[in-house]
Amino acid sequence: MDSNVTRRRPIFVWGPPAAGKSTLSAELARALGRRRFDTDDEIARREGAPVREVFLREREWGFRRIEAAVVREMLASDDGRVVSLGGGALLDAALRREALDGAWVIALEASPRELYSRIAREPDARPLLQGGDESRVRALLAQRGSAYLEAHGRIDASGSPDEVLARALEALSDAERARVVAVGLGERTYTVRFSPLDSLAKHVEGLRPSPSATIAATDRNVLGAPGVASTIAALAPRATVTFDGDGDREKTLQGAARLWDAALEASLDRKGIFCAIGGGVVTDLAGFAASTLLRGVRFVSAPTTVLSMADASVGGKTGVDHARGKNLIGAFHQPSLVLCDTRTLETLPLVERRSGVAEIAKIAAIADEPLFTALEREAPSLARGDIDAIDRCLPEAVRRKARVVSEDEREEGPRAALNFGHTLGHAIETAAGYTMAHGLCVALGMRAAVRIATTLGAPASEGERIEALLDRLELPRSLPSALDRSLVLDALARDKKRADNSLRFVLCPRVGAFELRAVSLDVALCALASLEHASRR
Ligand code: GLY
């Protein structure tokens, strides 16, 4: 796949001033046989003056602007170059997210004392810390520390250059092998790994602070999937709570209470971790139980459905259902780690695989044209539920979702775009009494939204392209004949996103773009009516 994950991404070495970025980047470039760049050197070359002078002349704001242009140029490269970044180069959140998206970011970590002793040896090299003492370094870390946590790999900067290099090489090869996606959220940053489930216990153990104990939550349906039972054993949980994966019955406060009871019975403390291995019911429940137990403990998710890998497990939406609706009780609580092993999909029925592929198509349609093109190419295999094809597409979908989440964690803006296909999709799902797989309902909702966009003036060819992909993925074209249409209308009428005589829709006027729009009920109902027959319009 000509994707961002598999292209030769640049390697960004960053961290606080004096952490050893220049030395490490030179060593890395040598060890990997790659070109090496230094953003400060690039700035000096372009501006024809030492970087310190540029900083004094342009002030911090002007300097950062020049630096950002250099960083973006490095991001556009595809020769796998190693880039040593200035200590403030990624302080701008938007630029940092671009870097997480397009480069491998390796952050060096050192204590304020260690940094200060290095700075004191080279006083002229750090304009921001000149004349300061250790407290100045502490203040700088307090101000920037959470930005330095947003990385694919964080390594200890202490020890000899060879030791630091060995750590960096290990972090890099791990990031590349596990196709690690970093969800950049400051102190709540976490990574999504695509790696064997049997490595879960090792990664949980490696979390900081080290967990005091774990509680496992799992789904009876996946206990037979490759690696699940042995992974639970390796986690050595103080308790294991097994669900049936029956959302209607279990994704409730009673379901969460089973986890709270088990954790309290096992005396889990605030350094304890809930580890969920299963589909969306289990991961949503465990996330919610973790968000509330002892005012919040960590949770780790190992999703075992395509739907959950592509969507539910990333972004921290946790919760339970209420008699009045799905997911009405919940919290944003980000996981500390997500590990996806696509081998666990072997026991997943085809319809569930397709349901998850619909969510991959959703994110591609609204936000990622190259991924959409890749899905078009992979469509026959994806329609067959081919796990290798799913495995090739998933990291890209997750990477794209991670970017959306890091830009709008609490869905106050662009994250709402992830509801593409969901306005009508949810109504269909509710009307079908949750007997129809979520992604299949969303596929119908996407078709309706695409038709609405065309009615409102978007190019018909774009809508046709999206529907053609849904066709090739063998996702439904029409409402099931047994579905009671009046129940769909009832559900639409109750929609939370409804205002006056209109409904809020996410529209996709062209592949890779979205628009949030209030759509009149008439237009929405017309689109719904067009789903009566398999033929398009
Ligand atoms: N499932 C949509 C979201 O995570 O925002």
XYZ file of C-alpha atoms and ligand atoms in Angstrom:
542
model
C 0.000 0.000 0.000
C 1.471 3.409 -0.966
C 0.560 4.599 2.470
C 1.929 6.840 5.083
C 2.637 3.887 7.323
C 4.702 1.934 4.829
C 6.483 4.759 3.007
C 9.957 5.580 4.253
C 8.925 8.049 6.875
C 11.494 10.425 8.311
C 12.709 9.712 11.813
C 12.343 12.695 14.129
C 14.540 12.772 17.195
C 13.260 15.247 19.693
C 13.087 16.070 23.359
C 14.134 18.870 25.688
C 17.231 21.001 25.104
C 20.450 19.136 25.855
C 18.812 15.702 25.860
C 21.311 14.512 23.252
C 19.270 14.816 20.064
C 22.181 15.805 17.811
C 24.404 12.970 18.990
C 21.663 10.388 18.748
C 20.490 11.512 15.313
C 24.080 11.333 13.986
C 24.497 7.847 15.450
C 21.144 6.705 14.117
C 21.855 8.022 10.621
C 25.189 6.230 10.636
C 23.737 2.972 11.948
C 20.853 2.995 9.469
C 22.814 4.374 6.540
C 20.428 7.305 6.170
C 20.879 11.016 5.594
C 20.917 13.228 8.655
C 19.442 16.679 9.038
C 19.279 19.124 11.905
C 16.486 21.687 11.897
C 18.728 24.286 13.561
C 21.393 23.816 10.870
C 18.737 24.123 8.156
C 17.452 27.352 9.692
C 20.976 28.774 9.947
C 21.686 27.846 6.344
C 18.497 29.406 5.059
C 18.729 32.549 7.137
C 22.464 32.959 6.610
C 23.076 33.458 10.324
C 23.697 31.294 13.392
C 20.482 30.003 14.877
C 21.018 32.015 18.062
C 21.074 35.223 16.055
C 17.982 34.219 14.121
C 16.226 33.557 17.419
C 17.194 36.954 18.834
C 16.331 38.743 15.606
C 12.976 37.045 14.916
C 11.957 36.545 18.562
C 10.503 33.190 19.491
C 7.361 33.569 17.356
C 9.232 34.366 14.134
C 11.788 31.668 14.815
C 9.076 29.015 15.293
C 7.488 30.029 11.996
C 10.758 29.433 10.127
C 11.327 26.218 12.067
C 7.816 24.948 11.249
C 8.477 25.413 7.528
C 11.662 23.349 7.867
C 9.842 20.625 9.834
C 7.108 20.421 7.178
C 9.718 20.103 4.467
C 11.290 17.216 6.374
C 7.852 15.630 6.757
C 7.346 15.726 3.006
C 10.532 13.693 2.415
C 10.379 9.968 1.809
C 14.007 8.898 2.075
C 13.751 7.844 5.721
C 16.087 10.631 6.796
C 16.977 11.150 10.431
C 16.137 14.624 11.667
C 17.340 16.193 14.866
C 14.676 18.671 15.952
C 15.129 21.779 18.033
C 13.772 21.341 21.558
C 10.788 23.577 20.786
C 10.208 22.459 17.206
C 7.008 20.533 17.906
C 5.478 22.744 20.575
C 2.699 23.734 18.233
C 0.027 21.050 18.708
C -1.039 20.995 15.065
C 2.531 20.534 13.856
C 3.134 17.854 16.469
C 0.124 15.906 15.176
C 1.404 16.240 11.621
C 4.712 14.850 12.825
C 3.056 11.922 14.625
C 1.109 11.253 11.468
C 3.964 11.441 8.994
C 7.202 10.617 10.821
C 8.486 8.238 13.446
C 8.919 10.426 16.501
C 11.469 9.220 19.040
C 11.602 11.347 22.191
C 14.587 11.446 24.511
C 13.859 11.697 28.216
C 16.201 12.964 30.911
C 15.825 14.329 34.418
C 16.070 18.111 34.979
C 19.325 17.546 36.873
C 20.900 15.641 34.017
C 19.733 18.224 31.483
C 21.020 21.079 33.570
C 24.435 19.546 33.992
C 24.686 19.154 30.209
C 23.487 22.734 29.609
C 25.983 24.116 32.092
C 28.759 22.538 30.025
C 27.598 24.383 26.859
C 26.021 27.662 28.034
C 26.008 29.423 24.648
C 24.107 26.762 22.792
C 20.717 27.226 24.487
C 19.298 30.706 24.089
C 16.178 29.943 26.109
C 18.083 28.630 29.083
C 20.968 31.049 29.154
C 21.939 32.294 32.588
C 19.433 29.981 34.225
C 19.817 27.340 36.848
C 18.224 23.940 37.325
C 14.886 25.528 38.274
C 14.757 27.102 34.819
C 15.029 23.617 33.314
C 12.315 22.347 35.652
C 10.055 25.220 34.618
C 10.686 24.480 30.951
C 9.838 20.809 31.439
C 6.711 21.689 33.410
C 5.605 23.891 30.552
C 6.498 21.525 27.706
C 6.656 18.125 29.369
C 3.352 16.814 28.086
C 4.307 17.659 24.498
C 7.432 15.504 24.841
C 5.188 12.555 25.733
C 3.635 12.578 22.268
C 5.920 10.152 20.488
C 6.024 6.685 18.976
C 8.819 5.767 21.319
C 10.220 7.424 24.458
C 13.717 6.503 25.432
C 15.977 7.184 28.350
C 18.722 9.630 27.363
C 21.143 8.543 30.093
C 24.237 6.442 29.525
C 26.770 6.284 26.729
C 25.926 7.229 23.110
C 26.026 3.519 22.237
C 23.510 2.677 24.944
C 21.158 5.461 23.829
C 21.550 4.377 20.207
C 20.678 0.780 21.092
C 17.495 1.966 22.838
C 16.552 4.166 19.911
C 17.111 1.381 17.379
C 14.961 -0.941 19.439
C 12.178 1.658 19.781
C 12.267 2.341 16.055
C 12.238 -1.238 14.933
C 9.412 -1.919 17.378
C 7.418 1.054 16.038
C 7.931 -0.054 12.443
C 7.270 -3.738 13.097
C 4.132 -3.113 15.164
C 3.052 -0.292 12.826
C 2.593 1.780 15.942
C 0.103 4.622 15.807
C 0.557 7.312 18.463
C -2.582 9.051 19.670
C -1.154 12.411 20.718
C -3.031 13.720 23.729
C -0.359 15.202 25.980
C -0.309 13.302 29.255
C -2.985 10.966 27.961
C -0.944 9.987 24.878
C -0.981 6.279 24.083
C -0.024 3.983 21.290
C -1.987 1.527 19.207
C 0.103 -1.489 18.232
C -0.529 -4.119 15.610
C 1.306 -6.985 17.176
C 0.757 -10.500 18.501
C -1.601 -10.759 21.424
C 0.904 -12.843 23.333
C 3.038 -9.707 23.746
C 0.234 -7.946 25.658
C 1.423 -8.925 29.144
C 4.929 -7.613 28.375
C 3.573 -4.289 27.161
C 1.208 -3.918 30.106
C 4.105 -4.601 32.442
C 6.136 -1.911 30.658
C 3.557 0.835 31.221
C 4.577 3.659 33.499
C 3.878 3.673 36.379
C 4.244 -0.048 36.527
C 0.851 -1.682 37.206
C 0.235 -3.060 40.678
C -2.183 -5.709 39.359
C -4.573 -6.385 36.506
C -8.206 -7.371 36.129
C -9.064 -9.066 32.823
C -12.368 -8.574 31.066
C -13.122 -10.829 28.166
C -15.747 -12.236 25.887
C -16.669 -15.922 25.889
C -16.836 -15.830 22.065
C -13.154 -15.019 21.721
C -11.764 -17.444 24.273
C -11.180 -19.888 21.420
C -9.457 -17.311 19.195
C -5.685 -17.753 18.745
C -3.714 -16.564 21.733
C -6.562 -15.278 23.893
C -6.572 -17.842 26.710
C -2.761 -17.880 26.980
C -2.646 -14.084 27.003
C -5.060 -13.911 29.895
C -2.934 -16.449 31.729
C 0.206 -14.397 31.030
C -1.447 -11.275 32.410
C -1.920 -13.199 35.660
C -4.968 -11.113 36.514
C -6.252 -10.949 40.057
C -9.678 -11.653 38.583
C -11.113 -12.451 35.150
C -14.647 -11.381 34.288
C -16.093 -13.152 31.262
C -18.986 -11.657 29.334
C -21.122 -13.258 26.633
C -20.631 -10.296 24.286
C -24.397 -9.708 24.401
C -24.614 -5.935 24.314
C -28.318 -5.752 25.091
C -27.978 -7.617 28.322
C -24.450 -6.829 29.380
C -23.512 -3.321 28.246
C -25.350 -1.997 31.246
C -24.585 -0.646 34.684
C -24.981 -4.231 35.940
C -22.269 -5.317 33.501
C -19.981 -2.556 34.742
C -20.815 -3.512 38.323
C -19.465 -7.022 37.682
C -16.117 -5.417 36.899
C -16.236 -3.015 39.846
C -17.136 -5.902 42.180
C -14.310 -8.077 40.876
C -11.778 -5.255 41.143
C -12.803 -4.247 44.656
C -12.957 -7.859 45.784
C -9.392 -8.243 44.459
C -8.320 -5.011 46.233
C -7.206 -3.362 43.001
C -5.559 -0.052 43.833
C -5.132 3.083 41.740
C -2.091 1.664 39.985
C -4.152 -1.305 38.848
C -5.209 -1.813 35.248
C -8.279 -3.232 33.574
C -7.302 -5.242 30.497
C -10.118 -5.809 28.046
C -9.768 -8.541 25.427
C -12.818 -8.754 23.238
C -15.230 -6.853 21.055
C -16.793 -3.448 21.555
C -19.115 -4.565 24.358
C -16.208 -5.693 26.516
C -13.861 -2.808 25.660
C -16.588 -0.165 26.205
C -17.589 -1.762 29.496
C -14.053 -2.138 30.808
C -13.192 1.408 29.781
C -16.230 2.749 31.567
C -15.659 0.636 34.681
C -12.042 1.841 34.728
C -13.075 5.486 34.318
C -15.126 5.376 37.496
C -13.386 2.886 39.784
C -11.430 4.724 42.506
C -12.077 7.900 40.466
C -10.288 6.427 37.494
C -7.797 3.636 36.929
C -6.035 2.803 33.672
C -7.302 0.435 31.082
C -5.771 -1.388 28.179
C -7.690 -2.694 25.276
C -7.004 -5.640 22.989
C -9.911 -5.495 20.555
C -10.836 -8.687 18.748
C -13.297 -7.372 16.140
C -12.577 -5.250 13.078
C -15.172 -2.744 14.272
C -13.509 -2.329 17.596
C -9.970 -2.205 16.151
C -10.922 0.366 13.528
C -13.122 2.547 15.661
C -14.360 1.770 19.169
C -11.045 1.054 20.851
C -9.392 4.280 19.801
C -10.537 7.607 21.145
C -11.639 6.901 24.697
C -15.391 6.779 24.249
C -16.508 4.381 26.956
C -19.929 3.698 28.336
C -22.988 1.604 28.888
C -26.476 1.687 27.457
C -29.609 2.927 29.175
C -33.216 1.938 28.565
C -33.593 5.274 26.795
C -30.765 4.684 24.363
C -27.311 3.384 23.545
C -24.189 4.785 25.195
C -26.131 7.348 27.205
C -24.063 6.755 30.340
C -20.361 7.064 29.774
C -17.129 8.965 29.976
C -14.195 9.927 27.843
C -11.433 7.793 29.294
C -8.476 7.125 27.043
C -6.812 3.718 27.182
C -3.156 3.479 28.152
C -2.454 1.080 25.315
C -4.352 -0.593 22.503
C -3.035 -3.809 20.996
C -4.626 -5.227 17.858
C -3.781 -8.736 16.753
C -5.610 -9.442 13.521
C -5.110 -13.190 14.006
C -7.873 -12.994 16.594
C -10.224 -12.175 13.706
C -9.985 -15.777 12.505
C -13.022 -16.761 14.555
C -15.011 -13.631 13.611
C -17.979 -14.287 11.276
C -17.831 -12.756 7.797
C -20.719 -10.394 8.480
C -18.845 -8.951 11.473
C -15.694 -8.536 9.409
C -17.643 -6.647 6.750
C -19.286 -4.564 9.434
C -15.857 -3.401 10.595
C -14.670 -2.825 7.041
C -17.618 -0.410 6.665
C -16.112 1.702 9.463
C -12.756 1.673 7.662
C -14.533 2.843 4.509
C -16.228 5.555 6.587
C -13.008 7.105 7.833
C -11.409 6.838 4.411
C -14.373 8.550 2.757
C -14.380 11.558 5.066
C -10.690 11.995 5.730
C -8.254 9.944 3.712
C -8.364 9.744 -0.074
C -5.213 7.575 -0.371
C -6.745 5.051 2.037
C -9.967 5.161 0.032
C -7.989 4.348 -3.120
C -6.294 1.480 -1.300
C -9.706 0.157 -0.239
C -10.870 0.299 -3.846
C -7.879 -1.814 -4.799
C -8.361 -4.256 -1.920
C -12.174 -4.392 -2.215
C -12.536 -7.997 -3.494
C -10.361 -9.369 -0.680
C -11.995 -7.160 1.933
C -15.447 -8.271 0.802
C -14.328 -11.870 1.393
C -13.224 -10.845 4.889
C -9.624 -11.658 4.032
C -7.639 -11.055 7.204
C -4.404 -10.106 5.427
C -6.231 -7.418 3.466
C -7.900 -6.145 6.641
C -4.506 -6.148 8.330
C -3.031 -4.030 5.528
C -5.773 -1.389 5.794
C -6.400 -1.181 9.535
C -3.283 0.736 10.649
C -4.050 3.481 8.133
C -7.633 3.770 9.341
C -6.458 3.910 12.947
C -3.773 6.456 12.110
C -6.397 8.675 10.550
C -8.777 8.247 13.473
C -5.947 8.966 15.920
C -5.338 12.275 14.204
C -9.007 13.243 14.439
C -9.124 12.262 18.109
C -5.961 14.146 18.954
C -7.394 17.243 17.322
C -10.745 17.028 19.082
C -10.719 14.572 21.964
C -14.183 15.428 23.284
C -16.049 15.779 20.029
C -16.537 19.498 20.251
C -15.721 19.967 16.569
C -14.224 17.852 13.777
C -14.533 14.540 15.629
C -18.249 14.702 14.851
C -17.246 13.828 11.278
C -16.716 10.270 12.514
C -20.504 10.105 12.683
C -20.657 9.942 8.877
C -23.393 7.430 8.087
C -24.464 7.263 11.707
C -27.494 9.592 11.752
C -29.544 7.236 9.626
C -27.393 4.226 10.480
C -28.322 4.475 14.166
C -32.005 4.876 13.325
C -31.874 1.720 11.180
C -29.945 -0.151 13.849
C -32.482 0.839 16.513
C -35.431 -0.034 14.266
C -33.874 -3.442 13.586
C -33.666 -4.026 17.340
C -29.868 -4.272 17.094
C -30.137 -7.494 15.104
C -28.319 -5.983 12.136
C -24.543 -5.498 12.411
C -23.594 -1.892 13.202
C -21.358 -1.387 10.170
C -24.028 -2.646 7.783
C -26.452 -0.032 9.156
C -23.731 2.611 8.868
C -23.163 1.588 5.242
C -26.820 2.296 4.514
C -26.506 5.561 6.417
C -23.449 6.477 4.323
C -25.375 5.806 1.131
C -28.192 8.045 2.324
C -25.753 10.802 3.365
C -24.007 10.591 -0.003
C -27.319 10.973 -1.811
C -28.233 13.936 0.375
C -24.913 15.599 -0.509
C -25.608 15.069 -4.205
C -29.111 16.536 -3.802
C -27.528 19.550 -2.123
C -25.105 20.102 -4.992
C -22.046 17.882 -4.442
C -20.629 16.289 -7.628
C -22.611 13.152 -8.464
C -19.390 11.398 -9.517
C -18.048 11.591 -5.943
C -21.207 10.041 -4.513
C -21.049 7.347 -7.157
C -17.439 6.605 -6.282
C -18.326 6.135 -2.613
C -21.322 3.957 -3.360
C -19.310 1.919 -5.855
C -16.832 1.071 -3.095
C -19.667 0.094 -0.737
C -21.065 -2.122 -3.515
C -17.708 -3.776 -4.056
C -17.339 -4.351 -0.322
C -20.683 -6.147 -0.564
C -22.274 -3.861 1.982
C -26.074 -3.560 1.886
C -27.716 -1.459 -0.802
C -31.242 -1.381 0.548
C -33.203 -1.606 3.769
C -34.022 -5.173 4.809
C -37.538 -5.983 3.601
C -38.660 -7.089 7.060
C -37.635 -3.807 8.678
C -40.538 -1.773 10.010
C -40.061 1.637 8.307
C -42.151 3.419 10.906
C -39.640 2.386 13.575
C -36.834 4.003 11.549
C -38.865 7.213 11.414
C -39.557 7.025 15.164
C -35.859 6.627 15.853
C -35.020 9.543 13.585
C -37.622 11.675 15.331
C -35.921 10.972 18.657
C -32.430 11.666 17.291
C -30.319 13.723 19.688
C -28.953 15.675 16.737
C -32.394 16.817 15.676
C -33.294 20.505 15.806
C -36.665 21.917 14.703
C -37.404 20.408 11.350
C -33.925 19.377 10.449
C -31.322 16.755 11.303
C -27.597 17.213 11.645
C -25.788 15.115 9.068
C -22.167 14.536 8.256
C -21.923 14.843 4.504
C -19.072 13.734 2.322
C -19.184 16.025 -0.714
C -16.039 14.437 -2.142
C -13.777 11.601 -1.109
C -11.454 12.771 1.671
C -13.643 15.682 2.836
C -16.608 16.231 5.093
C -19.124 18.868 5.942
C -21.456 19.073 8.961
C -24.871 20.291 7.867
C -28.396 20.682 9.108
C -30.519 18.850 6.551
C -34.254 19.356 6.304
C -36.337 16.377 7.335
C -37.863 16.225 3.838
C -34.481 15.769 2.181
C -33.468 13.182 4.788
C -36.691 11.231 4.301
C -36.206 11.280 0.548
C -32.762 9.731 0.992
C -34.253 7.144 3.314
C -36.923 6.333 0.730
C -34.203 5.858 -1.884
C -32.907 2.956 0.225
C -36.081 1.011 -0.499
C -34.633 -0.508 -3.633
C -31.240 -1.987 -4.360
C -30.731 0.116 -7.479
C -29.161 3.495 -6.967
C -31.640 6.405 -7.094
N -17.015 6.238 16.989
C -16.849 7.608 16.728
C -15.843 8.250 17.629
O -15.035 7.586 18.237
O -15.875 9.432 17.758
